[in-house]
mmCIF file of C-alpha atoms and ligand atoms in Angstrom:
data_model
loop_
_atom_site.group_PDB
_atom_site.id
_atom_site.type_symbol
_atom_site.label_atom_id
_atom_site.label_comp_id
_atom_site.label_asym_id
_atom_site.label_seq_id
_atom_site.Cartn_x
_atom_site.Cartn_y
_atom_site.Cartn_z
ATOM 1 C CA MET A 93 0.039 -0.002 0.028
ATOM 2 C CA SER A 94 2.761 2.364 0.888
ATOM 3 C CA GLY A 95 4.333 1.720 -2.458
ATOM 4 C CA THR A 96 1.192 2.486 -4.235
ATOM 5 C CA GLN A 97 0.686 5.688 -2.527
ATOM 6 C CA ALA A 98 4.265 6.804 -3.152
ATOM 7 C CA GLU A 99 3.480 6.026 -6.839
ATOM 8 C CA GLU A 100 0.325 8.052 -6.825
ATOM 9 C CA SER A 101 1.943 11.136 -5.432
ATOM 10 C CA VAL A 102 4.690 10.895 -8.156
ATOM 11 C CA ASP A 103 1.887 10.782 -10.737
ATOM 12 C CA ARG A 104 0.194 13.656 -9.152
ATOM 13 C CA ARG A 105 3.431 15.640 -8.873
ATOM 14 C CA LYS A 106 4.191 14.984 -12.423
ATOM 15 C CA TYR A 107 0.824 16.168 -13.448
ATOM 16 C CA GLU A 108 1.213 19.415 -11.449
ATOM 17 C CA PHE A 109 4.507 19.996 -13.112
ATOM 18 C CA GLN A 110 3.046 19.377 -16.479
ATOM 19 C CA LYS A 111 0.498 22.117 -15.981
ATOM 20 C CA VAL A 112 2.996 24.622 -14.756
ATOM 21 C CA ILE A 113 5.150 23.809 -17.736
ATOM 22 C CA GLU A 114 2.206 24.262 -20.161
ATOM 23 C CA ASP A 115 1.537 27.616 -18.713
ATOM 24 C CA LEU A 116 5.185 28.624 -18.917
ATOM 25 C CA GLN A 117 5.293 27.548 -22.579
ATOM 26 C CA GLU A 118 2.562 30.002 -23.341
ATOM 27 C CA TYR A 119 4.497 33.068 -22.348
ATOM 28 C CA ARG A 120 6.337 35.350 -24.688
ATOM 29 C CA GLY A 121 8.714 38.159 -24.021
ATOM 30 C CA THR A 122 8.707 41.082 -26.513
ATOM 31 C CA GLY A 123 12.589 40.885 -26.460
ATOM 32 C CA THR A 124 15.041 38.553 -25.243
ATOM 33 C CA GLN A 125 14.185 39.042 -21.640
ATOM 34 C CA LEU A 126 12.718 35.828 -20.146
ATOM 35 C CA VAL A 127 15.325 34.249 -17.818
ATOM 36 C CA THR A 128 15.386 30.535 -16.958
ATOM 37 C CA ILE A 129 17.891 29.073 -14.431
ATOM 38 C CA TYR A 130 18.355 25.412 -13.845
ATOM 39 C CA VAL A 131 19.953 24.670 -10.463
ATOM 40 C CA PRO A 132 21.374 21.203 -9.751
ATOM 41 C CA PRO A 133 21.132 19.900 -6.205
ATOM 42 C CA ASP A 134 24.954 20.110 -5.689
ATOM 43 C CA LYS A 135 25.307 23.705 -6.845
ATOM 44 C CA GLN A 136 25.930 26.281 -4.120
ATOM 45 C CA ILE A 137 23.246 28.925 -3.897
ATOM 46 C CA SER A 138 25.974 31.595 -3.366
ATOM 47 C CA ASP A 139 27.460 30.521 -6.915
ATOM 48 C CA VAL A 140 24.041 31.002 -8.320
ATOM 49 C CA VAL A 141 23.676 34.402 -6.804
ATOM 50 C CA ALA A 142 27.130 35.301 -7.943
ATOM 51 C CA HIS A 143 26.197 34.225 -11.631
ATOM 52 C CA VAL A 144 22.898 36.221 -11.449
ATOM 53 C CA THR A 145 24.826 39.367 -10.181
ATOM 54 C CA GLN A 146 27.304 38.882 -13.102
ATOM 55 C CA GLU A 147 24.513 38.751 -15.704
ATOM 56 C CA HIS A 148 22.817 41.818 -14.063
ATOM 57 C CA SER A 149 25.772 43.823 -14.604
ATOM 58 C CA GLU A 150 26.364 42.581 -18.142
ATOM 59 C CA ALA A 151 22.700 43.235 -18.910
ATOM 60 C CA SER A 152 23.529 47.015 -18.657
ATOM 61 C CA ASN A 153 25.110 46.617 -22.147
ATOM 62 C CA ILE A 154 21.716 45.778 -23.631
ATOM 63 C CA LYS A 155 20.895 48.426 -26.269
ATOM 64 C CA SER A 156 17.132 48.448 -25.990
ATOM 65 C CA LYS A 157 16.058 50.146 -22.790
ATOM 66 C CA ASP A 158 12.913 48.149 -22.370
ATOM 67 C CA THR A 159 14.765 44.840 -22.770
ATOM 68 C CA ARG A 160 17.594 45.964 -20.442
ATOM 69 C CA THR A 161 15.065 47.108 -17.750
ATOM 70 C CA ASN A 162 13.093 43.857 -18.113
ATOM 71 C CA VAL A 163 16.159 41.644 -17.986
ATOM 72 C CA GLN A 164 17.530 43.428 -14.827
ATOM 73 C CA ASP A 165 14.112 43.266 -13.111
ATOM 74 C CA ALA A 166 13.813 39.555 -13.872
ATOM 75 C CA LEU A 167 17.364 39.006 -12.274
ATOM 76 C CA SER A 168 16.495 40.964 -9.269
ATOM 77 C CA SER A 169 13.356 39.010 -8.794
ATOM 78 C CA ILE A 170 15.303 35.727 -9.065
ATOM 79 C CA LYS A 171 17.843 36.996 -6.641
ATOM 80 C CA ALA A 172 15.142 37.876 -4.137
ATOM 81 C CA ARG A 173 13.787 34.374 -4.409
ATOM 82 C CA LEU A 174 17.100 32.769 -3.958
ATOM 83 C CA ARG A 175 17.367 34.436 -0.580
ATOM 84 C CA TYR A 176 14.847 31.797 0.835
ATOM 85 C CA TYR A 177 17.329 29.015 0.164
ATOM 86 C CA ASP A 178 20.455 27.850 1.992
ATOM 87 C CA ASN A 179 20.760 24.944 -0.351
ATOM 88 C CA PRO A 180 18.963 23.734 -3.449
ATOM 89 C CA PRO A 181 16.204 21.141 -2.845
ATOM 90 C CA GLU A 182 16.935 17.457 -3.153
ATOM 91 C CA ASN A 183 16.415 17.325 -6.865
ATOM 92 C CA GLY A 184 17.317 20.900 -7.525
ATOM 93 C CA MET A 185 15.223 23.685 -8.784
ATOM 94 C CA VAL A 186 14.312 25.805 -11.845
ATOM 95 C CA LEU A 187 13.663 29.555 -11.628
ATOM 96 C CA PHE A 188 11.722 31.452 -14.246
ATOM 97 C CA SER A 189 11.249 35.139 -14.381
ATOM 98 C CA GLY A 190 10.507 37.890 -16.844
ATOM 99 C CA ALA A 191 8.204 40.457 -18.189
ATOM 100 C CA VAL A 192 5.646 38.573 -20.423
ATOM 101 C CA ASP A 193 3.548 39.961 -23.171
ATOM 102 C CA ALA A 194 0.027 40.593 -21.670
ATOM 103 C CA GLY A 195 -1.479 41.874 -24.948
ATOM 104 C CA GLY A 196 -2.199 45.459 -25.898
ATOM 105 C CA GLY A 197 1.494 46.667 -25.440
ATOM 106 C CA GLN A 198 1.293 45.734 -21.562
ATOM 107 C CA THR A 199 3.506 43.246 -19.822
ATOM 108 C CA ASP A 200 3.213 41.124 -16.663
ATOM 109 C CA MET A 201 6.190 40.230 -14.491
ATOM 110 C CA ILE A 202 6.278 36.612 -13.720
ATOM 111 C CA THR A 203 8.396 34.829 -11.322
ATOM 112 C CA GLU A 204 7.934 31.030 -10.741
ATOM 113 C CA VAL A 205 10.206 28.599 -8.899
ATOM 114 C CA LEU A 206 9.825 24.862 -9.573
ATOM 115 C CA GLU A 207 11.363 22.883 -6.846
ATOM 116 C CA ASN A 208 12.245 19.181 -7.046
ATOM 117 C CA PRO A 209 11.372 18.068 -10.486
ATOM 118 C CA PRO A 210 10.729 14.179 -10.943
ATOM 119 C CA GLN A 211 14.406 13.755 -11.707
ATOM 120 C CA ALA A 212 17.534 15.549 -10.331
ATOM 121 C CA ILE A 213 18.788 18.348 -12.492
ATOM 122 C CA GLN A 214 22.016 17.338 -14.058
ATOM 123 C CA SER A 215 23.715 20.697 -14.915
ATOM 124 C CA PHE A 216 23.519 24.363 -14.148
ATOM 125 C CA ARG A 217 21.908 26.429 -16.971
ATOM 126 C CA TYR A 218 21.439 30.045 -17.479
ATOM 127 C CA HIS A 219 19.040 30.832 -20.321
ATOM 128 C CA CYS A 220 17.682 34.196 -21.549
ATOM 129 C CA ASP A 221 15.441 34.232 -24.457
ATOM 130 C CA SER A 222 11.992 35.453 -25.715
ATOM 131 C CA GLU A 223 10.534 32.211 -24.245
ATOM 132 C CA PHE A 224 11.275 30.238 -21.057
ATOM 133 C CA LEU A 225 13.462 27.235 -21.349
ATOM 134 C CA THR A 226 11.219 24.205 -20.469
ATOM 135 C CA GLU A 227 12.548 21.378 -22.658
ATOM 136 C CA PRO A 228 14.789 19.747 -20.020
ATOM 137 C CA LEU A 229 11.733 19.476 -17.780
ATOM 138 C CA GLU A 230 9.593 18.122 -20.571
ATOM 139 C CA VAL A 231 12.069 15.412 -21.190
ATOM 140 C CA MET A 232 11.897 14.416 -17.673
ATOM 141 C CA LEU A 233 8.127 14.111 -17.762
ATOM 142 C CA THR A 234 8.114 11.961 -20.740
ATOM 143 C CA ASP A 235 10.815 9.665 -19.278
ATOM 144 C CA LYS A 236 9.394 6.818 -17.593
ATOM 145 C CA GLY A 237 11.037 3.836 -15.858
ATOM 146 C CA LEU A 238 14.129 2.255 -14.906
ATOM 147 C CA TYR A 239 15.535 -0.574 -16.838
ATOM 148 C CA GLY A 240 18.486 -2.950 -16.510
ATOM 149 C CA LEU A 241 20.814 -3.362 -19.483
ATOM 150 C CA ILE A 242 23.153 -6.377 -20.262
ATOM 151 C CA VAL A 243 25.136 -6.822 -23.459
ATOM 152 C CA LEU A 244 27.509 -9.648 -23.869
ATOM 153 C CA ASP A 245 29.389 -11.965 -26.209
ATOM 154 C CA ARG A 246 31.988 -14.552 -25.153
ATOM 155 C CA ARG A 247 34.814 -12.050 -24.696
ATOM 156 C CA GLU A 248 33.244 -9.095 -23.107
ATOM 157 C CA ALA A 249 30.196 -7.880 -21.211
ATOM 158 C CA ASN A 250 28.673 -4.631 -20.018
ATOM 159 C CA VAL A 251 25.885 -3.929 -17.567
ATOM 160 C CA GLY A 252 24.166 -0.652 -16.891
ATOM 161 C CA TRP A 253 20.978 1.298 -16.408
ATOM 162 C CA LEU A 254 18.493 2.927 -18.574
ATOM 163 C CA ASN A 255 17.112 5.633 -16.300
ATOM 164 C CA GLY A 256 14.371 7.616 -18.290
ATOM 165 C CA LYS A 257 16.429 8.540 -21.465
ATOM 166 C CA ARG A 258 19.768 8.316 -19.853
ATOM 167 C CA VAL A 259 22.145 5.394 -20.273
ATOM 168 C CA ASP A 260 24.552 4.778 -17.360
ATOM 169 C CA PRO A 261 27.252 2.250 -18.029
ATOM 170 C CA VAL A 262 28.180 0.553 -14.668
ATOM 171 C CA LYS A 263 30.265 -2.472 -14.871
ATOM 172 C CA SER A 264 32.207 -4.449 -17.520
ATOM 173 C CA ALA A 265 34.001 -7.879 -17.622
ATOM 174 C CA THR A 266 36.252 -9.556 -20.150
ATOM 175 C CA SER A 267 36.526 -13.308 -20.516
ATOM 176 C CA LEU A 268 39.303 -15.746 -20.520
ATOM 177 C CA VAL A 269 37.446 -17.983 -23.054
ATOM 178 C CA PRO A 270 39.920 -19.240 -25.581
ATOM 179 C CA GLY A 271 39.505 -18.794 -29.293
ATOM 180 C CA LYS A 272 38.024 -21.654 -31.402
ATOM 181 C CA GLN A 273 41.628 -22.702 -32.619
ATOM 182 C CA ARG A 274 43.246 -25.128 -30.346
ATOM 183 C CA LYS A 275 47.048 -25.140 -29.859
ATOM 184 C CA GLY A 276 48.953 -28.065 -31.137
ATOM 185 C CA GLY A 277 49.302 -31.029 -28.753
ATOM 186 C CA GLN A 278 45.904 -30.475 -27.040
ATOM 187 C CA SER A 279 43.349 -33.183 -27.565
ATOM 188 C CA ALA A 280 40.251 -31.880 -29.373
ATOM 189 C CA GLN A 281 37.927 -33.204 -26.750
ATOM 190 C CA ARG A 282 39.876 -31.584 -23.834
ATOM 191 C CA PHE A 283 39.979 -28.343 -25.674
ATOM 192 C CA ALA A 284 36.369 -28.369 -26.294
ATOM 193 C CA ARG A 285 35.494 -29.169 -22.614
ATOM 194 C CA LEU A 286 37.847 -26.384 -21.327
ATOM 195 C CA ARG A 287 36.374 -24.020 -23.660
ATOM 196 C CA LEU A 288 32.767 -24.710 -22.601
ATOM 197 C CA GLU A 289 33.928 -24.480 -18.972
ATOM 198 C CA ALA A 290 35.420 -21.113 -19.588
ATOM 199 C CA ILE A 291 32.285 -19.939 -21.322
ATOM 200 C CA ASP A 292 30.085 -21.206 -18.439
ATOM 201 C CA ASN A 293 32.329 -19.411 -16.060
ATOM 202 C CA PHE A 294 32.000 -16.165 -17.921
ATOM 203 C CA TYR A 295 28.309 -16.450 -18.109
ATOM 204 C CA GLN A 296 28.279 -16.893 -14.397
ATOM 205 C CA GLU A 297 30.491 -13.887 -13.900
ATOM 206 C CA VAL A 298 28.186 -11.618 -16.069
ATOM 207 C CA ALA A 299 25.219 -12.859 -14.199
ATOM 208 C CA GLU A 300 26.838 -12.034 -10.914
ATOM 209 C CA MET A 301 27.656 -8.653 -12.086
ATOM 210 C CA ALA A 302 24.055 -8.075 -13.160
ATOM 211 C CA ASN A 303 22.672 -9.600 -9.981
ATOM 212 C CA ASP A 304 24.822 -7.412 -7.774
ATOM 213 C CA LEU A 305 23.466 -4.437 -9.606
ATOM 214 C CA PHE A 306 19.903 -5.263 -10.336
ATOM 215 C CA VAL A 307 18.625 -7.481 -7.466
ATOM 216 C CA PRO A 308 18.755 -4.801 -4.821
ATOM 217 C CA LYS A 309 16.647 -2.617 -7.198
ATOM 218 C CA ARG A 310 14.422 -5.328 -8.564
ATOM 219 C CA HIS A 311 11.177 -3.763 -7.072
ATOM 220 C CA ASP A 312 11.930 -0.453 -8.839
ATOM 221 C CA LEU A 313 12.942 -2.195 -12.115
ATOM 222 C CA ASP A 314 10.490 -1.976 -14.974
ATOM 223 C CA GLY A 315 12.398 -4.544 -17.024
ATOM 224 C CA ILE A 316 15.580 -5.860 -18.359
ATOM 225 C CA LEU A 317 16.941 -5.753 -21.924
ATOM 226 C CA VAL A 318 19.602 -8.326 -22.970
ATOM 227 C CA GLY A 319 21.773 -7.828 -26.110
ATOM 228 C CA GLY A 320 24.618 -9.453 -27.961
ATOM 229 C CA PRO A 321 25.243 -11.692 -30.912
ATOM 230 C CA SER A 322 23.508 -15.106 -31.391
ATOM 231 C CA PRO A 323 23.870 -17.495 -29.781
ATOM 232 C CA THR A 324 25.629 -15.941 -26.826
ATOM 233 C CA LYS A 325 22.595 -13.951 -25.495
ATOM 234 C CA ASP A 326 20.296 -16.963 -26.069
ATOM 235 C CA GLU A 327 22.659 -19.361 -24.256
ATOM 236 C CA PHE A 328 23.053 -16.870 -21.404
ATOM 237 C CA LEU A 329 19.262 -16.457 -21.032
ATOM 238 C CA ASP A 330 18.288 -20.165 -21.661
ATOM 239 C CA GLY A 331 20.944 -21.241 -19.129
ATOM 240 C CA ASP A 332 19.186 -19.446 -16.316
ATOM 241 C CA TYR A 333 22.393 -17.758 -15.125
ATOM 242 C CA LEU A 334 20.431 -14.671 -13.854
ATOM 243 C CA HIS A 335 18.704 -14.540 -10.554
ATOM 244 C CA HIS A 336 15.150 -15.947 -11.003
ATOM 245 C CA GLU A 337 13.523 -12.742 -10.219
ATOM 246 C CA LEU A 338 15.539 -10.939 -12.736
ATOM 247 C CA GLN A 339 14.980 -13.681 -15.401
ATOM 248 C CA ASP A 340 11.166 -12.878 -15.027
ATOM 249 C CA GLN A 341 11.826 -9.211 -15.749
ATOM 250 C CA VAL A 342 13.511 -9.819 -19.072
ATOM 251 C CA LEU A 343 11.593 -7.808 -21.704
ATOM 252 C CA GLY A 344 13.468 -9.285 -24.606
ATOM 253 C CA LYS A 345 16.718 -10.078 -26.240
ATOM 254 C CA PHE A 346 18.151 -8.062 -29.104
ATOM 255 C CA ASP A 347 20.858 -8.389 -31.653
ATOM 256 C CA VAL A 348 23.606 -5.755 -31.116
ATOM 257 C CA ALA A 349 27.077 -5.762 -32.835
ATOM 258 C CA TYR A 350 29.064 -4.306 -29.993
ATOM 259 C CA THR A 351 29.295 -5.420 -26.399
ATOM 260 C CA ASP A 352 31.532 -2.513 -25.105
ATOM 261 C CA GLU A 353 29.826 0.542 -23.507
ATOM 262 C CA SER A 354 28.430 1.652 -26.912
ATOM 263 C CA GLY A 355 26.587 -1.630 -27.071
ATOM 264 C CA LEU A 356 24.438 -0.478 -24.204
ATOM 265 C CA TYR A 357 23.278 2.466 -26.267
ATOM 266 C CA ASP A 358 22.695 0.129 -29.349
ATOM 267 C CA LEU A 359 20.725 -2.064 -27.092
ATOM 268 C CA VAL A 360 18.309 0.674 -26.077
ATOM 269 C CA ASP A 361 17.847 1.526 -29.721
ATOM 270 C CA ALA A 362 17.163 -2.186 -30.697
ATOM 271 C CA GLY A 363 14.717 -2.585 -27.824
ATOM 272 C CA SER A 364 12.815 0.623 -28.206
ATOM 273 C CA ALA A 365 9.606 -1.031 -29.149
ATOM 274 C CA ALA A 366 9.713 -3.304 -26.153
ATOM 275 C CA LEU A 367 10.510 -0.360 -24.055
ATOM 276 C CA ALA A 368 7.534 1.665 -25.355
ATOM 277 C CA ASP A 369 5.339 -1.407 -24.812
ATOM 278 C CA ALA A 370 6.511 -1.751 -21.179
ATOM 279 C CA GLU A 371 5.867 1.841 -20.432
ATOM 280 C CA LEU A 372 2.343 1.476 -21.592
ATOM 281 C CA MET A 373 1.650 -2.003 -19.980
ATOM 282 C CA GLU A 374 -0.098 -0.786 -16.832
ATOM 283 C CA ASP A 375 -2.121 1.641 -18.833
ATOM 284 C CA LYS A 376 -3.087 -1.127 -21.266
ATOM 285 C CA GLU A 377 -4.078 -3.410 -18.384
ATOM 286 C CA ASP A 378 -6.268 -0.714 -16.676
ATOM 287 C CA MET A 379 -8.134 0.064 -20.014
ATOM 288 C CA GLN A 380 -8.631 -3.659 -20.627
ATOM 289 C CA THR A 381 -10.278 -4.015 -17.179
ATOM 290 C CA PHE A 382 -12.318 -1.095 -17.964
ATOM 291 C CA PHE A 383 -13.511 -2.378 -21.319
ATOM 292 C CA LYS A 384 -14.271 -5.805 -19.875
ATOM 293 C CA GLU A 385 -16.376 -4.311 -17.186
ATOM 294 C CA LEU A 386 -18.068 -1.994 -19.639
ATOM 295 C CA HIS A 387 -19.146 -4.805 -22.060
ATOM 296 C CA GLY A 388 -19.580 -7.740 -19.727
ATOM 297 C CA GLY A 389 -19.664 -6.561 -16.148
ATOM 298 C CA ASP A 390 -21.257 -3.785 -14.055
ATOM 299 C CA LEU A 391 -18.152 -2.103 -12.478
ATOM 300 C CA ALA A 392 -17.354 0.460 -15.064
ATOM 301 C CA THR A 393 -18.248 4.158 -14.847
ATOM 302 C CA TYR A 394 -17.233 6.844 -17.259
ATOM 303 C CA GLY A 395 -17.855 10.546 -18.034
ATOM 304 C CA PHE A 396 -17.236 13.458 -15.668
ATOM 305 C CA GLU A 397 -20.622 13.452 -13.660
ATOM 306 C CA PRO A 398 -21.195 9.754 -13.159
ATOM 307 C CA THR A 399 -17.527 9.197 -12.226
ATOM 308 C CA ARG A 400 -17.696 12.110 -9.858
ATOM 309 C CA ARG A 401 -20.846 10.770 -8.148
ATOM 310 C CA ASN A 402 -19.291 7.314 -7.731
ATOM 311 C CA LEU A 403 -16.098 9.040 -6.328
ATOM 312 C CA VAL A 404 -18.118 10.962 -3.738
ATOM 313 C CA MET A 405 -19.862 7.739 -2.781
ATOM 314 C CA GLY A 406 -16.482 6.070 -2.254
ATOM 315 C CA SER A 407 -17.319 3.273 -4.705
ATOM 316 C CA VAL A 408 -14.479 3.861 -7.088
ATOM 317 C CA GLU A 409 -11.479 1.450 -6.824
ATOM 318 C CA THR A 410 -9.428 3.029 -9.510
ATOM 319 C CA LEU A 411 -9.931 6.431 -11.064
ATOM 320 C CA LEU A 412 -8.602 6.479 -14.695
ATOM 321 C CA ILE A 413 -7.792 9.977 -16.152
ATOM 322 C CA SER A 414 -6.425 10.714 -19.533
ATOM 323 C CA GLU A 415 -3.006 12.271 -19.469
ATOM 324 C CA ASP A 416 -4.235 14.808 -22.138
ATOM 325 C CA LEU A 417 -7.399 15.985 -20.381
ATOM 326 C CA ARG A 418 -7.172 19.724 -20.160
ATOM 327 C CA GLU A 419 -10.381 21.179 -18.816
ATOM 328 C CA ASP A 420 -11.631 22.966 -15.854
ATOM 329 C CA VAL A 421 -14.821 22.348 -13.911
ATOM 330 C CA VAL A 422 -16.867 25.469 -13.149
ATOM 331 C CA THR A 423 -19.310 25.264 -10.250
ATOM 332 C CA TYR A 424 -22.304 27.719 -10.503
ATOM 333 C CA GLU A 425 -24.853 28.573 -7.951
ATOM 334 C CA CYS A 426 -28.185 30.151 -8.634
ATOM 335 C CA PRO A 427 -30.166 32.429 -6.329
ATOM 336 C CA ASN A 428 -32.375 29.341 -5.390
ATOM 337 C CA ASP A 429 -29.210 27.562 -4.229
ATOM 338 C CA HIS A 430 -29.151 25.095 -7.106
ATOM 339 C CA GLU A 431 -25.525 23.880 -7.684
ATOM 340 C CA GLU A 432 -24.428 22.969 -11.147
ATOM 341 C CA ARG A 433 -20.927 21.958 -12.603
ATOM 342 C CA VAL A 434 -19.953 22.791 -16.266
ATOM 343 C CA LEU A 435 -16.878 21.709 -17.946
ATOM 344 C CA VAL A 436 -14.846 24.360 -19.811
ATOM 345 C CA GLU A 437 -11.737 23.929 -21.764
ATOM 346 C CA SER A 438 -8.603 25.165 -19.959
ATOM 347 C CA ARG A 439 -7.655 28.774 -20.939
ATOM 348 C CA ARG A 440 -11.217 29.549 -22.145
ATOM 349 C CA ASP A 441 -13.141 32.240 -20.433
ATOM 350 C CA THR A 442 -15.848 31.269 -18.016
ATOM 351 C CA PRO A 443 -19.175 31.273 -19.795
ATOM 352 C CA GLU A 444 -22.386 32.760 -18.499
ATOM 353 C CA HIS A 445 -24.779 30.102 -17.132
ATOM 354 C CA GLU A 446 -28.419 29.878 -16.444
ATOM 355 C CA CYS A 447 -29.656 27.365 -13.890
ATOM 356 C CA GLU A 448 -30.987 24.295 -15.632
ATOM 357 C CA GLU A 449 -33.548 23.683 -12.898
ATOM 358 C CA CYS A 450 -35.083 27.227 -12.375
ATOM 359 C CA GLY A 451 -33.694 29.299 -15.299
ATOM 360 C CA GLU A 452 -32.197 31.912 -13.109
ATOM 361 C CA PRO A 453 -28.806 33.388 -13.956
ATOM 362 C CA ALA A 454 -26.216 31.516 -11.971
ATOM 363 C CA GLU A 455 -23.022 32.836 -10.443
ATOM 364 C CA VAL A 456 -19.615 31.284 -10.635
ATOM 365 C CA ARG A 457 -18.602 29.884 -7.178
ATOM 366 C CA GLU A 458 -15.527 28.090 -8.126
ATOM 367 C CA ARG A 459 -13.368 27.237 -11.062
ATOM 368 C CA GLU A 460 -10.981 24.423 -10.739
ATOM 369 C CA ASP A 461 -8.791 22.052 -12.880
ATOM 370 C CA THR A 462 -10.920 18.987 -13.520
ATOM 371 C CA ILE A 463 -8.058 16.509 -12.829
ATOM 372 C CA GLU A 464 -7.344 18.193 -9.503
ATOM 373 C CA HIS A 465 -10.920 18.395 -8.578
ATOM 374 C CA LEU A 466 -11.408 14.698 -9.082
ATOM 375 C CA MET A 467 -8.109 13.735 -7.663
ATOM 376 C CA ASN A 468 -8.818 15.551 -4.423
ATOM 377 C CA ILE A 469 -12.090 13.564 -3.997
ATOM 378 C CA ALA A 470 -10.155 10.396 -4.916
ATOM 379 C CA ASP A 471 -7.585 10.972 -2.210
ATOM 380 C CA ASP A 472 -10.294 11.598 0.403
ATOM 381 C CA ARG A 473 -11.944 8.303 -0.412
ATOM 382 C CA GLY A 474 -8.779 6.047 -0.644
ATOM 383 C CA THR A 475 -9.284 5.707 -4.454
ATOM 384 C CA GLU A 476 -6.172 5.189 -6.499
ATOM 385 C CA THR A 477 -5.677 7.536 -9.449
ATOM 386 C CA HIS A 478 -4.100 6.182 -12.661
ATOM 387 C CA PHE A 479 -3.073 8.454 -15.520
ATOM 388 C CA ILE A 480 -3.622 6.820 -18.929
ATOM 389 C CA SER A 481 -1.453 7.648 -21.862
ATOM 390 C CA THR A 482 -3.140 8.415 -25.309
ATOM 391 C CA ASP A 483 -0.321 6.613 -27.173
ATOM 392 C CA PHE A 484 -2.424 3.574 -27.655
ATOM 393 C CA GLU A 485 -5.900 2.930 -29.093
ATOM 394 C CA LYS A 486 -7.934 2.382 -26.005
ATOM 395 C CA GLY A 487 -5.978 5.171 -24.231
ATOM 396 C CA GLU A 488 -6.926 7.486 -26.991
ATOM 397 C CA GLN A 489 -10.511 6.277 -26.741
ATOM 398 C CA LEU A 490 -10.597 7.081 -22.994
ATOM 399 C CA LEU A 491 -10.124 10.839 -24.008
ATOM 400 C CA THR A 492 -12.289 11.001 -27.168
ATOM 401 C CA ALA A 493 -15.186 8.692 -26.450
ATOM 402 C CA PHE A 494 -15.372 8.848 -22.514
ATOM 403 C CA GLY A 495 -14.582 12.450 -21.814
ATOM 404 C CA GLY A 496 -11.160 11.572 -20.471
ATOM 405 C CA VAL A 497 -12.550 10.361 -17.138
ATOM 406 C CA ALA A 498 -13.498 6.777 -16.137
ATOM 407 C CA GLY A 499 -13.598 4.511 -13.102
ATOM 408 C CA ILE A 500 -13.275 0.887 -12.108
ATOM 409 C CA LEU A 501 -15.815 0.353 -9.223
ATOM 410 C CA ARG A 502 -15.334 -1.615 -5.986
ATOM 411 C CA TYR A 503 -19.067 -2.627 -6.171
ATOM 412 C CA SER A 504 -21.869 -1.997 -8.588
ATOM 413 C CA THR A 505 -23.836 1.158 -7.838
ATOM 414 C CA GLY A 506 -26.082 1.550 -10.798
ATOM 415 C CA VAL A 507 -24.924 5.271 -11.252
HETATM 416 ZN ZN1 LIG B 859 -31.670 27.316 -9.916
#
């Protein structure tokens, strides 16, 4: 249970990041005046402040007065924010500041600090442009999973990680397996036996290397890819050299020409389809369960209102939300205290509304992000929320045919 909860909050954090990033992507500066700073966890705040101070003084050379003032204001604002920190947060942080175009020749000063992105920030970056720099964060959000990588032939092996999109080579080994040519004076039989023994020893050594690395992390692992020429990789897998729990996590074996560190990168390329499949596996299982209940059972609900009603009742086991759902729920209240909810696309203006029950003009009581609205109810009722990708057919259908919201129920409610 605790594992699931941790996963949920990661999903939720990712979603909240996603939304902030989408907002930041919308902003434009009239000049090169929007400042973005990526601060890795091991960077001294004092170094960042020094860098910002330096940029501030260099900005005095900017020819356009407006741009110069805007850049310097942005940097001052960032400096003010940095005062709240002794050290960067665990995964680092990103600071965004600048005067953004607000239409009609007006600008708005925006300063936003994103702490602790889903993965640690790797390097310090200072960026000044007419847009905020969000790509490194976007890459983090599309990155999913942790995979083990093994490449081997009979001479050499390398093991490492695929963490999101990053390949980390960790360990390598070389073998003492003799070539196929035996030396004069050796009996052919004895030579063959020694050679097989040496191969077996090497496979054991490679397996030990992989076990040492992957077994402690086996519960975080999303799969293992094995690469090499034939028949080495087949012998290695068929011989059950790997720890049995790792053996079960092998997603596939792939032909790669090299077994040095570069072979790990080739392996990721060769296994890309299997990786994409693995990333979508849980989403696919969720949608299969949903469709099975929809067609043959009575534990499916979908659409905003029915799903919401079930959530409030506490009858939803798993809330399924399309990753690409971008709408707000507006709650209206009329003079006769009738409450109604209307869905509005994100970034659209809030429409006028007349009460459907009594026809009186209704007032806006609240406007909230739909996903957050539903997740808050789900959290209160002990319902798990799963985000569903639109990168497969049934995931796309959740968004287009079911309003982006569905649920698998604990018991039938008839709602
Ligand atoms: Zn009314």
